[in-house]
Amino acid sequence: MRWSTENLPPTQHFEQWREACRRHVYALSPERRGRGHFQGSISRHEQDELDVTDIRCDGHLVRRSQRDIDEQPGDTYYIYLQGRGRVWFEQQGLRCVLESGDMVIADPNIPFSTGTDQLFDFRLWRVQRRRLQARLRLGSTGLAMHRIEKTQAERELIANWLDVLLHQHEGLAPPNAEIALDTLHRLVASVIDQAAPPQEPVRRARRRALLARVQREVTRRAAEMDLTPERMASAFGMSLRALHQLFALSGLSFQEFLTKARLERAQALLRAPECGHLSTAEIGFEAGFAEVSTFYRRFRQRHGMTPGEWRVGTASEADMPTR
């Protein structure tokens, strides 16, 4: 089966893409900003239990919500193999970024989201749920999303076996085809079972370490007036929702932390002798505030005085003789 936007009216490309995904992939809820150019193609091969789909399309956001799952539950698990470019995945609070050659094994009956600003370019293998589940030791949360990096030997083994099945399946006698499929499910199950889910304290430590990395980057880029949660989420390969959840660990929202970082930068500039020629408004701009009124208001809320009053007070303290 081959499907493409190529011969469709441009205004219908994305809407038709939504429907094609529901018919040939899974029930999904693609989202896209704007109404500009969009191209996409789907190529699918099915034979007995062998099901492989190649997808190429312009970048956008994709969700599989609980409503999508209820409307069209899947009877498979999927193996996602990244082609060109870079995408992010989020499922059950787990996040990962896939580079070219990386692989993910996951359950389509657990809500997930994925997206890229570049191109979606991947191969999706569907394996029978009943076969794989019989070989897995699953907890109450089901099959957690499992990433296999391209450098891992297991990834190469699974990818090679999948390719052999794709190109040799038609020539195999039924008993041998059954053995080949069973071997695939054993390989995948063994890789998943090797990856025990991290204990909760470890998970929290990893999230706090990630939060610290993001906060350092926000502080470093605080002077950029156009710094937004969306840009920062994209820089770290996570969804906007995941970014906000991460900042919730600190007790400050993204915007509150960014404002704090800008005010601290403004304080440093107001104290710096080499910035004495700058007005307080110019200091605000240098610190990353796009509006002078916002700078003055936030500064007064934090210090109980205007930037100018704070600067004078700081200078007076510096001039006081030491004992």
PDB file of C-alpha atoms in Angstrom:
ATOM      1  CA  MET A   1       0.000   0.000   0.000  1.00  0.00           C
ATOM      2  CA  ARG A   2       1.312   3.440  -0.927  1.00  0.00           C
ATOM      3  CA  TRP A   3      -0.295   6.765  -0.014  1.00  0.00           C
ATOM      4  CA  SER A   4       0.938  10.321  -0.609  1.00  0.00           C
ATOM      5  CA  THR A   5      -0.182  13.931  -0.490  1.00  0.00           C
ATOM      6  CA  GLU A   6       1.461  14.439  -3.885  1.00  0.00           C
ATOM      7  CA  ASN A   7      -1.698  14.499  -6.013  1.00  0.00           C
ATOM      8  CA  LEU A   8      -3.974  16.183  -3.480  1.00  0.00           C
ATOM      9  CA  PRO A   9      -4.915  19.879  -3.404  1.00  0.00           C
ATOM     10  CA  PRO A  10      -2.373  21.628  -1.125  1.00  0.00           C
ATOM     11  CA  THR A  11      -5.124  22.954   1.151  1.00  0.00           C
ATOM     12  CA  GLN A  12      -6.181  19.385   1.921  1.00  0.00           C
ATOM     13  CA  HIS A  13      -2.737  17.889   2.574  1.00  0.00           C
ATOM     14  CA  PHE A  14      -2.701  17.937   6.364  1.00  0.00           C
ATOM     15  CA  GLU A  15      -6.369  17.078   6.834  1.00  0.00           C
ATOM     16  CA  GLN A  16      -6.005  14.100   4.507  1.00  0.00           C
ATOM     17  CA  TRP A  17      -2.810  13.170   6.326  1.00  0.00           C
ATOM     18  CA  ARG A  18      -4.785  12.875   9.570  1.00  0.00           C
ATOM     19  CA  GLU A  19      -7.182  10.418   7.966  1.00  0.00           C
ATOM     20  CA  ALA A  20      -4.407   8.413   6.320  1.00  0.00           C
ATOM     21  CA  CYS A  21      -2.657   8.005   9.682  1.00  0.00           C
ATOM     22  CA  ARG A  22      -5.854   6.681  11.247  1.00  0.00           C
ATOM     23  CA  ARG A  23      -6.338   4.183   8.435  1.00  0.00           C
ATOM     24  CA  HIS A  24      -2.803   2.961   7.943  1.00  0.00           C
ATOM     25  CA  VAL A  25      -0.882   3.614  11.199  1.00  0.00           C
ATOM     26  CA  TYR A  26      -2.890   4.045  14.426  1.00  0.00           C
ATOM     27  CA  ALA A  27      -5.700   6.367  15.511  1.00  0.00           C
ATOM     28  CA  LEU A  28      -3.666   9.533  16.104  1.00  0.00           C
ATOM     29  CA  SER A  29      -4.259  13.244  16.639  1.00  0.00           C
ATOM     30  CA  PRO A  30      -1.675  15.127  14.536  1.00  0.00           C
ATOM     31  CA  GLU A  31      -1.348  18.846  15.274  1.00  0.00           C
ATOM     32  CA  ARG A  32       0.398  21.518  13.253  1.00  0.00           C
ATOM     33  CA  ARG A  33       0.949  25.248  13.594  1.00  0.00           C
ATOM     34  CA  GLY A  34      -0.055  27.343  10.639  1.00  0.00           C
ATOM     35  CA  ARG A  35      -1.410  26.252   7.295  1.00  0.00           C
ATOM     36  CA  GLY A  36       1.733  26.315   5.192  1.00  0.00           C
ATOM     37  CA  HIS A  37       3.345  23.664   3.012  1.00  0.00           C
ATOM     38  CA  PHE A  38       2.970  20.048   4.140  1.00  0.00           C
ATOM     39  CA  GLN A  39       3.995  16.844   2.375  1.00  0.00           C
ATOM     40  CA  GLY A  40       3.774  13.264   3.546  1.00  0.00           C
ATOM     41  CA  SER A  41       3.879   9.680   2.310  1.00  0.00           C
ATOM     42  CA  ILE A  42       3.098   6.257   3.772  1.00  0.00           C
ATOM     43  CA  SER A  43       4.261   2.921   2.397  1.00  0.00           C
ATOM     44  CA  ARG A  44       2.972  -0.226   4.102  1.00  0.00           C
ATOM     45  CA  HIS A  45       3.696  -3.913   3.578  1.00  0.00           C
ATOM     46  CA  GLU A  46       1.535  -6.598   5.191  1.00  0.00           C
ATOM     47  CA  GLN A  47       1.845 -10.347   4.872  1.00  0.00           C
ATOM     48  CA  ASP A  48       0.496 -12.703   7.519  1.00  0.00           C
ATOM     49  CA  GLU A  49       1.950 -11.366  10.796  1.00  0.00           C
ATOM     50  CA  LEU A  50       4.559  -9.240   9.034  1.00  0.00           C
ATOM     51  CA  ASP A  51       3.595  -5.549   9.102  1.00  0.00           C
ATOM     52  CA  VAL A  52       6.057  -2.759   8.273  1.00  0.00           C
ATOM     53  CA  THR A  53       5.290   0.878   7.458  1.00  0.00           C
ATOM     54  CA  ASP A  54       7.661   3.559   6.150  1.00  0.00           C
ATOM     55  CA  ILE A  55       6.671   7.157   6.840  1.00  0.00           C
ATOM     56  CA  ARG A  56       8.174  10.391   5.499  1.00  0.00           C
ATOM     57  CA  CYS A  57       6.539  13.742   6.227  1.00  0.00           C
ATOM     58  CA  ASP A  58       7.134  17.303   7.364  1.00  0.00           C
ATOM     59  CA  GLY A  59       7.589  17.797  11.101  1.00  0.00           C
ATOM     60  CA  HIS A  60       4.638  18.336  13.419  1.00  0.00           C
ATOM     61  CA  LEU A  61       3.252  17.190  16.781  1.00  0.00           C
ATOM     62  CA  VAL A  62       1.529  13.822  17.106  1.00  0.00           C
ATOM     63  CA  ARG A  63      -0.504  12.584  20.054  1.00  0.00           C
ATOM     64  CA  ARG A  64      -2.244   9.294  20.689  1.00  0.00           C
ATOM     65  CA  SER A  65      -4.755  10.168  23.373  1.00  0.00           C
ATOM     66  CA  GLN A  66      -6.866   7.885  25.515  1.00  0.00           C
ATOM     67  CA  ARG A  67      -9.796   8.821  23.314  1.00  0.00           C
ATOM     68  CA  ASP A  68      -7.858   7.666  20.217  1.00  0.00           C
ATOM     69  CA  ILE A  69      -7.026   4.414  21.992  1.00  0.00           C
ATOM     70  CA  ASP A  70     -10.635   3.831  23.031  1.00  0.00           C
ATOM     71  CA  GLU A  71     -11.787   4.408  19.453  1.00  0.00           C
ATOM     72  CA  GLN A  72      -9.135   2.177  17.906  1.00  0.00           C
ATOM     73  CA  PRO A  73      -7.186  -0.002  20.345  1.00  0.00           C
ATOM     74  CA  GLY A  74      -4.156  -1.740  18.895  1.00  0.00           C
ATOM     75  CA  ASP A  75      -3.558  -5.489  18.927  1.00  0.00           C
ATOM     76  CA  THR A  76       0.190  -4.945  18.438  1.00  0.00           C
ATOM     77  CA  TYR A  77       3.268  -3.454  20.015  1.00  0.00           C
ATOM     78  CA  TYR A  78       5.492  -1.390  17.753  1.00  0.00           C
ATOM     79  CA  ILE A  79       9.186  -1.118  16.993  1.00  0.00           C
ATOM     80  CA  TYR A  80      10.085   2.379  15.774  1.00  0.00           C
ATOM     81  CA  LEU A  81      13.349   2.787  13.836  1.00  0.00           C
ATOM     82  CA  GLN A  82      14.502   6.381  13.287  1.00  0.00           C
ATOM     83  CA  GLY A  83      15.777   7.299   9.820  1.00  0.00           C
ATOM     84  CA  ARG A  84      17.156  10.775   9.180  1.00  0.00           C
ATOM     85  CA  GLY A  85      16.852  13.607  11.672  1.00  0.00           C
ATOM     86  CA  ARG A  86      15.862  13.787  15.319  1.00  0.00           C
ATOM     87  CA  VAL A  87      12.545  13.353  17.163  1.00  0.00           C
ATOM     88  CA  TRP A  88      11.348  13.222  20.771  1.00  0.00           C
ATOM     89  CA  PHE A  89       8.968  10.787  22.449  1.00  0.00           C
ATOM     90  CA  GLU A  90       7.047  11.033  25.727  1.00  0.00           C
ATOM     91  CA  GLN A  91       5.027   8.245  27.359  1.00  0.00           C
ATOM     92  CA  GLN A  92       4.109   7.567  31.007  1.00  0.00           C
ATOM     93  CA  GLY A  93       6.393  10.356  32.191  1.00  0.00           C
ATOM     94  CA  LEU A  94       9.342   8.879  30.295  1.00  0.00           C
ATOM     95  CA  ARG A  95      11.035  11.075  27.697  1.00  0.00           C
ATOM     96  CA  CYS A  96      13.644  10.255  25.104  1.00  0.00           C
ATOM     97  CA  VAL A  97      15.210  11.827  22.042  1.00  0.00           C
ATOM     98  CA  LEU A  98      15.914   9.629  19.037  1.00  0.00           C
ATOM     99  CA  GLU A  99      18.765  10.280  16.639  1.00  0.00           C
ATOM    100  CA  SER A 100      19.231   8.584  13.275  1.00  0.00           C
ATOM    101  CA  GLY A 101      19.495   4.824  13.799  1.00  0.00           C
ATOM    102  CA  ASP A 102      17.968   4.731  17.282  1.00  0.00           C
ATOM    103  CA  MET A 103      15.030   2.460  18.055  1.00  0.00           C
ATOM    104  CA  VAL A 104      12.049   2.523  20.422  1.00  0.00           C
ATOM    105  CA  ILE A 105       9.816  -0.371  21.473  1.00  0.00           C
ATOM    106  CA  ALA A 106       6.487   0.740  22.936  1.00  0.00           C
ATOM    107  CA  ASP A 107       2.815   0.033  23.525  1.00  0.00           C
ATOM    108  CA  PRO A 108       0.344   2.007  21.360  1.00  0.00           C
ATOM    109  CA  ASN A 109      -2.396   1.414  23.929  1.00  0.00           C
ATOM    110  CA  ILE A 110      -0.674   3.760  26.386  1.00  0.00           C
ATOM    111  CA  PRO A 111      -1.103   7.478  25.503  1.00  0.00           C
ATOM    112  CA  PHE A 112       2.012   9.048  24.028  1.00  0.00           C
ATOM    113  CA  SER A 113       3.203  12.110  22.141  1.00  0.00           C
ATOM    114  CA  THR A 114       6.024  12.648  19.690  1.00  0.00           C
ATOM    115  CA  GLY A 115       7.215  15.496  17.524  1.00  0.00           C
ATOM    116  CA  THR A 116       9.961  17.148  15.535  1.00  0.00           C
ATOM    117  CA  ASP A 117      10.655  20.513  13.934  1.00  0.00           C
ATOM    118  CA  GLN A 118      12.532  18.730  11.142  1.00  0.00           C
ATOM    119  CA  LEU A 119      11.222  15.698   9.228  1.00  0.00           C
ATOM    120  CA  PHE A 120       9.561  12.519  10.353  1.00  0.00           C
ATOM    121  CA  ASP A 121      11.506   9.741   8.647  1.00  0.00           C
ATOM    122  CA  PHE A 122      11.052   6.316  10.194  1.00  0.00           C
ATOM    123  CA  ARG A 123      10.126   2.671   9.768  1.00  0.00           C
ATOM    124  CA  LEU A 124       7.429   1.226  12.023  1.00  0.00           C
ATOM    125  CA  TRP A 125       7.286  -2.513  12.630  1.00  0.00           C
ATOM    126  CA  ARG A 126       4.184  -3.899  14.319  1.00  0.00           C
ATOM    127  CA  VAL A 127       4.557  -7.161  16.257  1.00  0.00           C
ATOM    128  CA  GLN A 128       1.648  -9.204  17.540  1.00  0.00           C
ATOM    129  CA  ARG A 129       0.681  -8.214  21.076  1.00  0.00           C
ATOM    130  CA  ARG A 130      -0.376 -11.732  22.078  1.00  0.00           C
ATOM    131  CA  ARG A 131       2.980 -13.204  20.985  1.00  0.00           C
ATOM    132  CA  LEU A 132       5.206 -10.637  22.668  1.00  0.00           C
ATOM    133  CA  GLN A 133       3.123 -10.237  25.802  1.00  0.00           C
ATOM    134  CA  ALA A 134       3.344 -13.973  26.475  1.00  0.00           C
ATOM    135  CA  ARG A 135       7.122 -13.588  26.777  1.00  0.00           C
ATOM    136  CA  LEU A 136       7.223 -10.398  28.883  1.00  0.00           C
ATOM    137  CA  ARG A 137       7.151  -9.871  32.627  1.00  0.00           C
ATOM    138  CA  LEU A 138       4.928  -6.810  32.714  1.00  0.00           C
ATOM    139  CA  GLY A 139       4.058  -4.818  35.826  1.00  0.00           C
ATOM    140  CA  SER A 140       0.823  -2.981  36.503  1.00  0.00           C
ATOM    141  CA  THR A 141       1.850  -0.120  34.190  1.00  0.00           C
ATOM    142  CA  GLY A 142       2.290  -2.377  31.164  1.00  0.00           C
ATOM    143  CA  LEU A 143       5.118  -2.116  28.665  1.00  0.00           C
ATOM    144  CA  ALA A 144       7.151   1.002  29.407  1.00  0.00           C
ATOM    145  CA  MET A 145       8.655   2.785  26.413  1.00  0.00           C
ATOM    146  CA  HIS A 146      12.111   1.301  25.805  1.00  0.00           C
ATOM    147  CA  ARG A 147      14.818   3.075  23.782  1.00  0.00           C
ATOM    148  CA  ILE A 148      17.657   1.184  22.118  1.00  0.00           C
ATOM    149  CA  GLU A 149      20.537   3.349  20.912  1.00  0.00           C
ATOM    150  CA  LYS A 150      22.088   2.653  17.531  1.00  0.00           C
ATOM    151  CA  THR A 151      25.390   1.778  19.231  1.00  0.00           C
ATOM    152  CA  GLN A 152      23.854  -1.114  21.178  1.00  0.00           C
ATOM    153  CA  ALA A 153      24.499  -4.585  19.774  1.00  0.00           C
ATOM    154  CA  GLU A 154      20.899  -5.589  20.492  1.00  0.00           C
ATOM    155  CA  ARG A 155      19.620  -2.844  18.228  1.00  0.00           C
ATOM    156  CA  GLU A 156      21.728  -4.156  15.330  1.00  0.00           C
ATOM    157  CA  LEU A 157      20.569  -7.700  15.973  1.00  0.00           C
ATOM    158  CA  ILE A 158      16.863  -6.796  15.971  1.00  0.00           C
ATOM    159  CA  ALA A 159      17.173  -4.472  12.962  1.00  0.00           C
ATOM    160  CA  ASN A 160      19.014  -7.115  10.930  1.00  0.00           C
ATOM    161  CA  TRP A 161      16.475  -9.791  11.796  1.00  0.00           C
ATOM    162  CA  LEU A 162      13.621  -7.486  10.817  1.00  0.00           C
ATOM    163  CA  ASP A 163      15.273  -6.782   7.466  1.00  0.00           C
ATOM    164  CA  VAL A 164      15.756 -10.490   6.840  1.00  0.00           C
ATOM    165  CA  LEU A 165      12.086 -11.128   7.578  1.00  0.00           C
ATOM    166  CA  LEU A 166      11.030  -8.328   5.238  1.00  0.00           C
ATOM    167  CA  HIS A 167      13.072  -9.562   2.288  1.00  0.00           C
ATOM    168  CA  GLN A 168      12.959 -13.328   2.837  1.00  0.00           C
ATOM    169  CA  HIS A 169       9.552 -13.942   4.394  1.00  0.00           C
ATOM    170  CA  GLU A 170       7.763 -14.725   1.148  1.00  0.00           C
ATOM    171  CA  GLY A 171      10.274 -17.441   0.274  1.00  0.00           C
ATOM    172  CA  LEU A 172      10.088 -19.238   3.615  1.00  0.00           C
ATOM    173  CA  ALA A 173       8.077 -22.403   4.073  1.00  0.00           C
ATOM    174  CA  PRO A 174       5.293 -21.908   6.678  1.00  0.00           C
ATOM    175  CA  PRO A 175       7.097 -23.840   9.461  1.00  0.00           C
ATOM    176  CA  ASN A 176      10.281 -21.815   8.930  1.00  0.00           C
ATOM    177  CA  ALA A 177       8.353 -18.535   8.747  1.00  0.00           C
ATOM    178  CA  GLU A 178       6.788 -19.405  12.098  1.00  0.00           C
ATOM    179  CA  ILE A 179      10.223 -20.102  13.602  1.00  0.00           C
ATOM    180  CA  ALA A 180      11.571 -16.803  12.213  1.00  0.00           C
ATOM    181  CA  LEU A 181       8.680 -14.796  13.687  1.00  0.00           C
ATOM    182  CA  ASP A 182       8.991 -16.572  17.020  1.00  0.00           C
ATOM    183  CA  THR A 183      12.729 -15.778  17.081  1.00  0.00           C
ATOM    184  CA  LEU A 184      11.968 -12.089  16.500  1.00  0.00           C
ATOM    185  CA  HIS A 185       9.585 -11.978  19.467  1.00  0.00           C
ATOM    186  CA  ARG A 186      12.113 -13.757  21.659  1.00  0.00           C
ATOM    187  CA  LEU A 187      14.805 -11.217  20.712  1.00  0.00           C
ATOM    188  CA  VAL A 188      12.588  -8.240  21.445  1.00  0.00           C
ATOM    189  CA  ALA A 189      11.354  -9.697  24.740  1.00  0.00           C
ATOM    190  CA  SER A 190      14.890 -10.420  25.926  1.00  0.00           C
ATOM    191  CA  VAL A 191      15.973  -6.824  25.259  1.00  0.00           C
ATOM    192  CA  ILE A 192      12.971  -5.387  27.093  1.00  0.00           C
ATOM    193  CA  ASP A 193      13.374  -7.667  30.109  1.00  0.00           C
ATOM    194  CA  GLN A 194      17.040  -6.682  30.430  1.00  0.00           C
ATOM    195  CA  ALA A 195      15.946  -3.101  31.105  1.00  0.00           C
ATOM    196  CA  ALA A 196      14.440  -3.139  34.561  1.00  0.00           C
ATOM    197  CA  PRO A 197      12.525   0.074  35.264  1.00  0.00           C
ATOM    198  CA  PRO A 198      14.508   2.460  37.468  1.00  0.00           C
ATOM    199  CA  GLN A 199      13.493   2.743  41.105  1.00  0.00           C
ATOM    200  CA  GLU A 200      11.544   5.852  42.054  1.00  0.00           C
ATOM    201  CA  PRO A 201      14.422   7.556  43.937  1.00  0.00           C
ATOM    202  CA  VAL A 202      16.610   7.083  40.861  1.00  0.00           C
ATOM    203  CA  ARG A 203      13.878   8.463  38.617  1.00  0.00           C
ATOM    204  CA  ARG A 204      13.487  11.545  40.839  1.00  0.00           C
ATOM    205  CA  ALA A 205      17.244  12.097  40.903  1.00  0.00           C
ATOM    206  CA  ARG A 206      17.386  11.968  37.112  1.00  0.00           C
ATOM    207  CA  ARG A 207      14.523  14.453  36.804  1.00  0.00           C
ATOM    208  CA  ARG A 208      16.176  16.862  39.239  1.00  0.00           C
ATOM    209  CA  ALA A 209      19.462  16.559  37.376  1.00  0.00           C
ATOM    210  CA  LEU A 210      17.634  17.382  34.148  1.00  0.00           C
ATOM    211  CA  LEU A 211      15.910  20.322  35.865  1.00  0.00           C
ATOM    212  CA  ALA A 212      19.300  21.670  36.957  1.00  0.00           C
ATOM    213  CA  ARG A 213      20.589  21.434  33.362  1.00  0.00           C
ATOM    214  CA  VAL A 214      17.558  23.287  32.020  1.00  0.00           C
ATOM    215  CA  GLN A 215      17.784  25.965  34.714  1.00  0.00           C
ATOM    216  CA  ARG A 216      21.451  26.558  33.909  1.00  0.00           C
ATOM    217  CA  GLU A 217      20.582  26.998  30.248  1.00  0.00           C
ATOM    218  CA  VAL A 218      17.719  29.391  31.075  1.00  0.00           C
ATOM    219  CA  THR A 219      20.074  31.449  33.255  1.00  0.00           C
ATOM    220  CA  ARG A 220      22.697  31.511  30.490  1.00  0.00           C
ATOM    221  CA  ARG A 221      20.147  32.678  27.890  1.00  0.00           C
ATOM    222  CA  ALA A 222      18.076  34.937  30.159  1.00  0.00           C
ATOM    223  CA  ALA A 223      19.118  38.078  28.240  1.00  0.00           C
ATOM    224  CA  GLU A 224      17.372  36.764  25.092  1.00  0.00           C
ATOM    225  CA  MET A 225      14.093  38.686  24.971  1.00  0.00           C
ATOM    226  CA  ASP A 226      12.437  36.042  22.794  1.00  0.00           C
ATOM    227  CA  LEU A 227      13.292  33.117  25.065  1.00  0.00           C
ATOM    228  CA  THR A 228      10.085  31.091  25.433  1.00  0.00           C
ATOM    229  CA  PRO A 229       9.104  27.769  27.031  1.00  0.00           C
ATOM    230  CA  GLU A 230       8.578  26.375  23.533  1.00  0.00           C
ATOM    231  CA  ARG A 231      12.131  27.206  22.456  1.00  0.00           C
ATOM    232  CA  MET A 232      13.617  25.748  25.618  1.00  0.00           C
ATOM    233  CA  ALA A 233      11.541  22.565  25.357  1.00  0.00           C
ATOM    234  CA  SER A 234      12.686  22.144  21.762  1.00  0.00           C
ATOM    235  CA  ALA A 235      16.331  22.686  22.762  1.00  0.00           C
ATOM    236  CA  PHE A 236      16.102  19.764  25.197  1.00  0.00           C
ATOM    237  CA  GLY A 237      13.984  17.529  22.978  1.00  0.00           C
ATOM    238  CA  MET A 238      10.938  17.467  25.234  1.00  0.00           C
ATOM    239  CA  SER A 239       7.304  18.483  24.986  1.00  0.00           C
ATOM    240  CA  LEU A 240       6.053  21.773  26.398  1.00  0.00           C
ATOM    241  CA  ARG A 241       3.993  19.850  28.956  1.00  0.00           C
ATOM    242  CA  ALA A 242       7.074  17.921  30.107  1.00  0.00           C
ATOM    243  CA  LEU A 243       9.006  21.178  30.534  1.00  0.00           C
ATOM    244  CA  HIS A 244       6.298  22.675  32.752  1.00  0.00           C
ATOM    245  CA  GLN A 245       6.113  19.447  34.788  1.00  0.00           C
ATOM    246  CA  LEU A 246       9.876  19.594  35.252  1.00  0.00           C
ATOM    247  CA  PHE A 247       9.788  23.161  36.593  1.00  0.00           C
ATOM    248  CA  ALA A 248       6.990  22.184  38.979  1.00  0.00           C
ATOM    249  CA  LEU A 249       9.675  20.245  40.917  1.00  0.00           C
ATOM    250  CA  SER A 250      11.348  23.553  41.808  1.00  0.00           C
ATOM    251  CA  GLY A 251       8.231  25.359  43.028  1.00  0.00           C
ATOM    252  CA  LEU A 252       8.732  28.009  40.337  1.00  0.00           C
ATOM    253  CA  SER A 253       7.152  28.046  36.903  1.00  0.00           C
ATOM    254  CA  PHE A 254       9.350  28.514  33.844  1.00  0.00           C
ATOM    255  CA  GLN A 255       8.342  32.171  33.603  1.00  0.00           C
ATOM    256  CA  GLU A 256       8.947  32.799  37.307  1.00  0.00           C
ATOM    257  CA  PHE A 257      12.407  31.254  37.097  1.00  0.00           C
ATOM    258  CA  LEU A 258      13.230  33.241  33.951  1.00  0.00           C
ATOM    259  CA  THR A 259      12.109  36.502  35.620  1.00  0.00           C
ATOM    260  CA  LYS A 260      14.254  35.675  38.675  1.00  0.00           C
ATOM    261  CA  ALA A 261      17.282  35.029  36.434  1.00  0.00           C
ATOM    262  CA  ARG A 262      16.757  38.325  34.604  1.00  0.00           C
ATOM    263  CA  LEU A 263      16.407  40.282  37.839  1.00  0.00           C
ATOM    264  CA  GLU A 264      19.634  38.761  39.157  1.00  0.00           C
ATOM    265  CA  ARG A 265      21.348  39.726  35.909  1.00  0.00           C
ATOM    266  CA  ALA A 266      19.961  43.265  36.232  1.00  0.00           C
ATOM    267  CA  GLN A 267      21.307  43.505  39.795  1.00  0.00           C
ATOM    268  CA  ALA A 268      24.773  42.501  38.602  1.00  0.00           C
ATOM    269  CA  LEU A 269      24.673  45.118  35.840  1.00  0.00           C
ATOM    270  CA  LEU A 270      23.433  47.839  38.209  1.00  0.00           C
ATOM    271  CA  ARG A 271      26.377  47.094  40.521  1.00  0.00           C
ATOM    272  CA  ALA A 272      28.989  46.905  37.753  1.00  0.00           C
ATOM    273  CA  PRO A 273      31.121  50.107  37.476  1.00  0.00           C
ATOM    274  CA  GLU A 274      31.553  49.554  33.731  1.00  0.00           C
ATOM    275  CA  CYS A 275      27.756  49.798  33.309  1.00  0.00           C
ATOM    276  CA  GLY A 276      27.487  53.098  35.174  1.00  0.00           C
ATOM    277  CA  HIS A 277      26.849  54.965  31.928  1.00  0.00           C
ATOM    278  CA  LEU A 278      23.723  52.882  31.206  1.00  0.00           C
ATOM    279  CA  SER A 279      20.315  54.120  32.298  1.00  0.00           C
ATOM    280  CA  THR A 280      18.128  51.815  34.377  1.00  0.00           C
ATOM    281  CA  ALA A 281      15.897  51.300  31.320  1.00  0.00           C
ATOM    282  CA  GLU A 282      18.921  50.189  29.283  1.00  0.00           C
ATOM    283  CA  ILE A 283      19.890  47.861  32.114  1.00  0.00           C
ATOM    284  CA  GLY A 284      16.442  46.292  31.904  1.00  0.00           C
ATOM    285  CA  PHE A 285      16.845  45.686  28.177  1.00  0.00           C
ATOM    286  CA  GLU A 286      20.333  44.211  28.704  1.00  0.00           C
ATOM    287  CA  ALA A 287      18.887  41.849  31.309  1.00  0.00           C
ATOM    288  CA  GLY A 288      16.279  40.525  28.867  1.00  0.00           C
ATOM    289  CA  PHE A 289      13.146  42.528  29.687  1.00  0.00           C
ATOM    290  CA  ALA A 290      11.293  43.632  26.569  1.00  0.00           C
ATOM    291  CA  GLU A 291       9.247  46.280  28.400  1.00  0.00           C
ATOM    292  CA  VAL A 292      10.640  48.899  30.788  1.00  0.00           C
ATOM    293  CA  SER A 293       7.396  48.915  32.770  1.00  0.00           C
ATOM    294  CA  THR A 294       7.642  45.160  33.324  1.00  0.00           C
ATOM    295  CA  PHE A 295      11.247  45.492  34.502  1.00  0.00           C
ATOM    296  CA  TYR A 296      10.366  48.264  36.967  1.00  0.00           C
ATOM    297  CA  ARG A 297       7.319  46.415  38.289  1.00  0.00           C
ATOM    298  CA  ARG A 298       9.101  43.102  38.806  1.00  0.00           C
ATOM    299  CA  PHE A 299      12.125  44.797  40.365  1.00  0.00           C
ATOM    300  CA  ARG A 300       9.946  46.705  42.861  1.00  0.00           C
ATOM    301  CA  GLN A 301       8.055  43.521  43.743  1.00  0.00           C
ATOM    302  CA  ARG A 302      11.334  41.777  44.540  1.00  0.00           C
ATOM    303  CA  HIS A 303      13.260  44.591  46.265  1.00  0.00           C
ATOM    304  CA  GLY A 304      10.611  47.068  47.424  1.00  0.00           C
ATOM    305  CA  MET A 305      12.254  49.902  45.481  1.00  0.00           C
ATOM    306  CA  THR A 306      12.950  50.990  41.906  1.00  0.00           C
ATOM    307  CA  PRO A 307      16.130  49.950  40.068  1.00  0.00           C
ATOM    308  CA  GLY A 308      17.405  53.511  40.341  1.00  0.00           C
ATOM    309  CA  GLU A 309      16.884  53.615  44.121  1.00  0.00           C
ATOM    310  CA  TRP A 310      18.551  50.209  44.483  1.00  0.00           C
ATOM    311  CA  ARG A 311      21.535  51.402  42.410  1.00  0.00           C
ATOM    312  CA  VAL A 312      21.986  54.510  44.559  1.00  0.00           C
ATOM    313  CA  GLY A 313      21.749  52.448  47.751  1.00  0.00           C
ATOM    314  CA  THR A 314      24.312  49.981  46.493  1.00  0.00           C
ATOM    315  CA  ALA A 315      26.696  52.758  45.504  1.00  0.00           C
ATOM    316  CA  SER A 316      26.311  54.397  48.945  1.00  0.00           C
ATOM    317  CA  GLU A 317      27.171  51.118  50.690  1.00  0.00           C
ATOM    318  CA  ALA A 318      30.278  50.763  48.524  1.00  0.00           C
ATOM    319  CA  ASP A 319      31.436  54.277  49.500  1.00  0.00           C
ATOM    320  CA  MET A 320      31.073  53.644  53.247  1.00  0.00           C
ATOM    321  CA  PRO A 321      34.473  53.367  55.030  1.00  0.00           C
ATOM    322  CA  THR A 322      35.358  49.947  56.410  1.00  0.00           C
ATOM    323  CA  ARG A 323      36.306  49.580  60.044  1.00  0.00           C
TER     324      ARG A 323
END
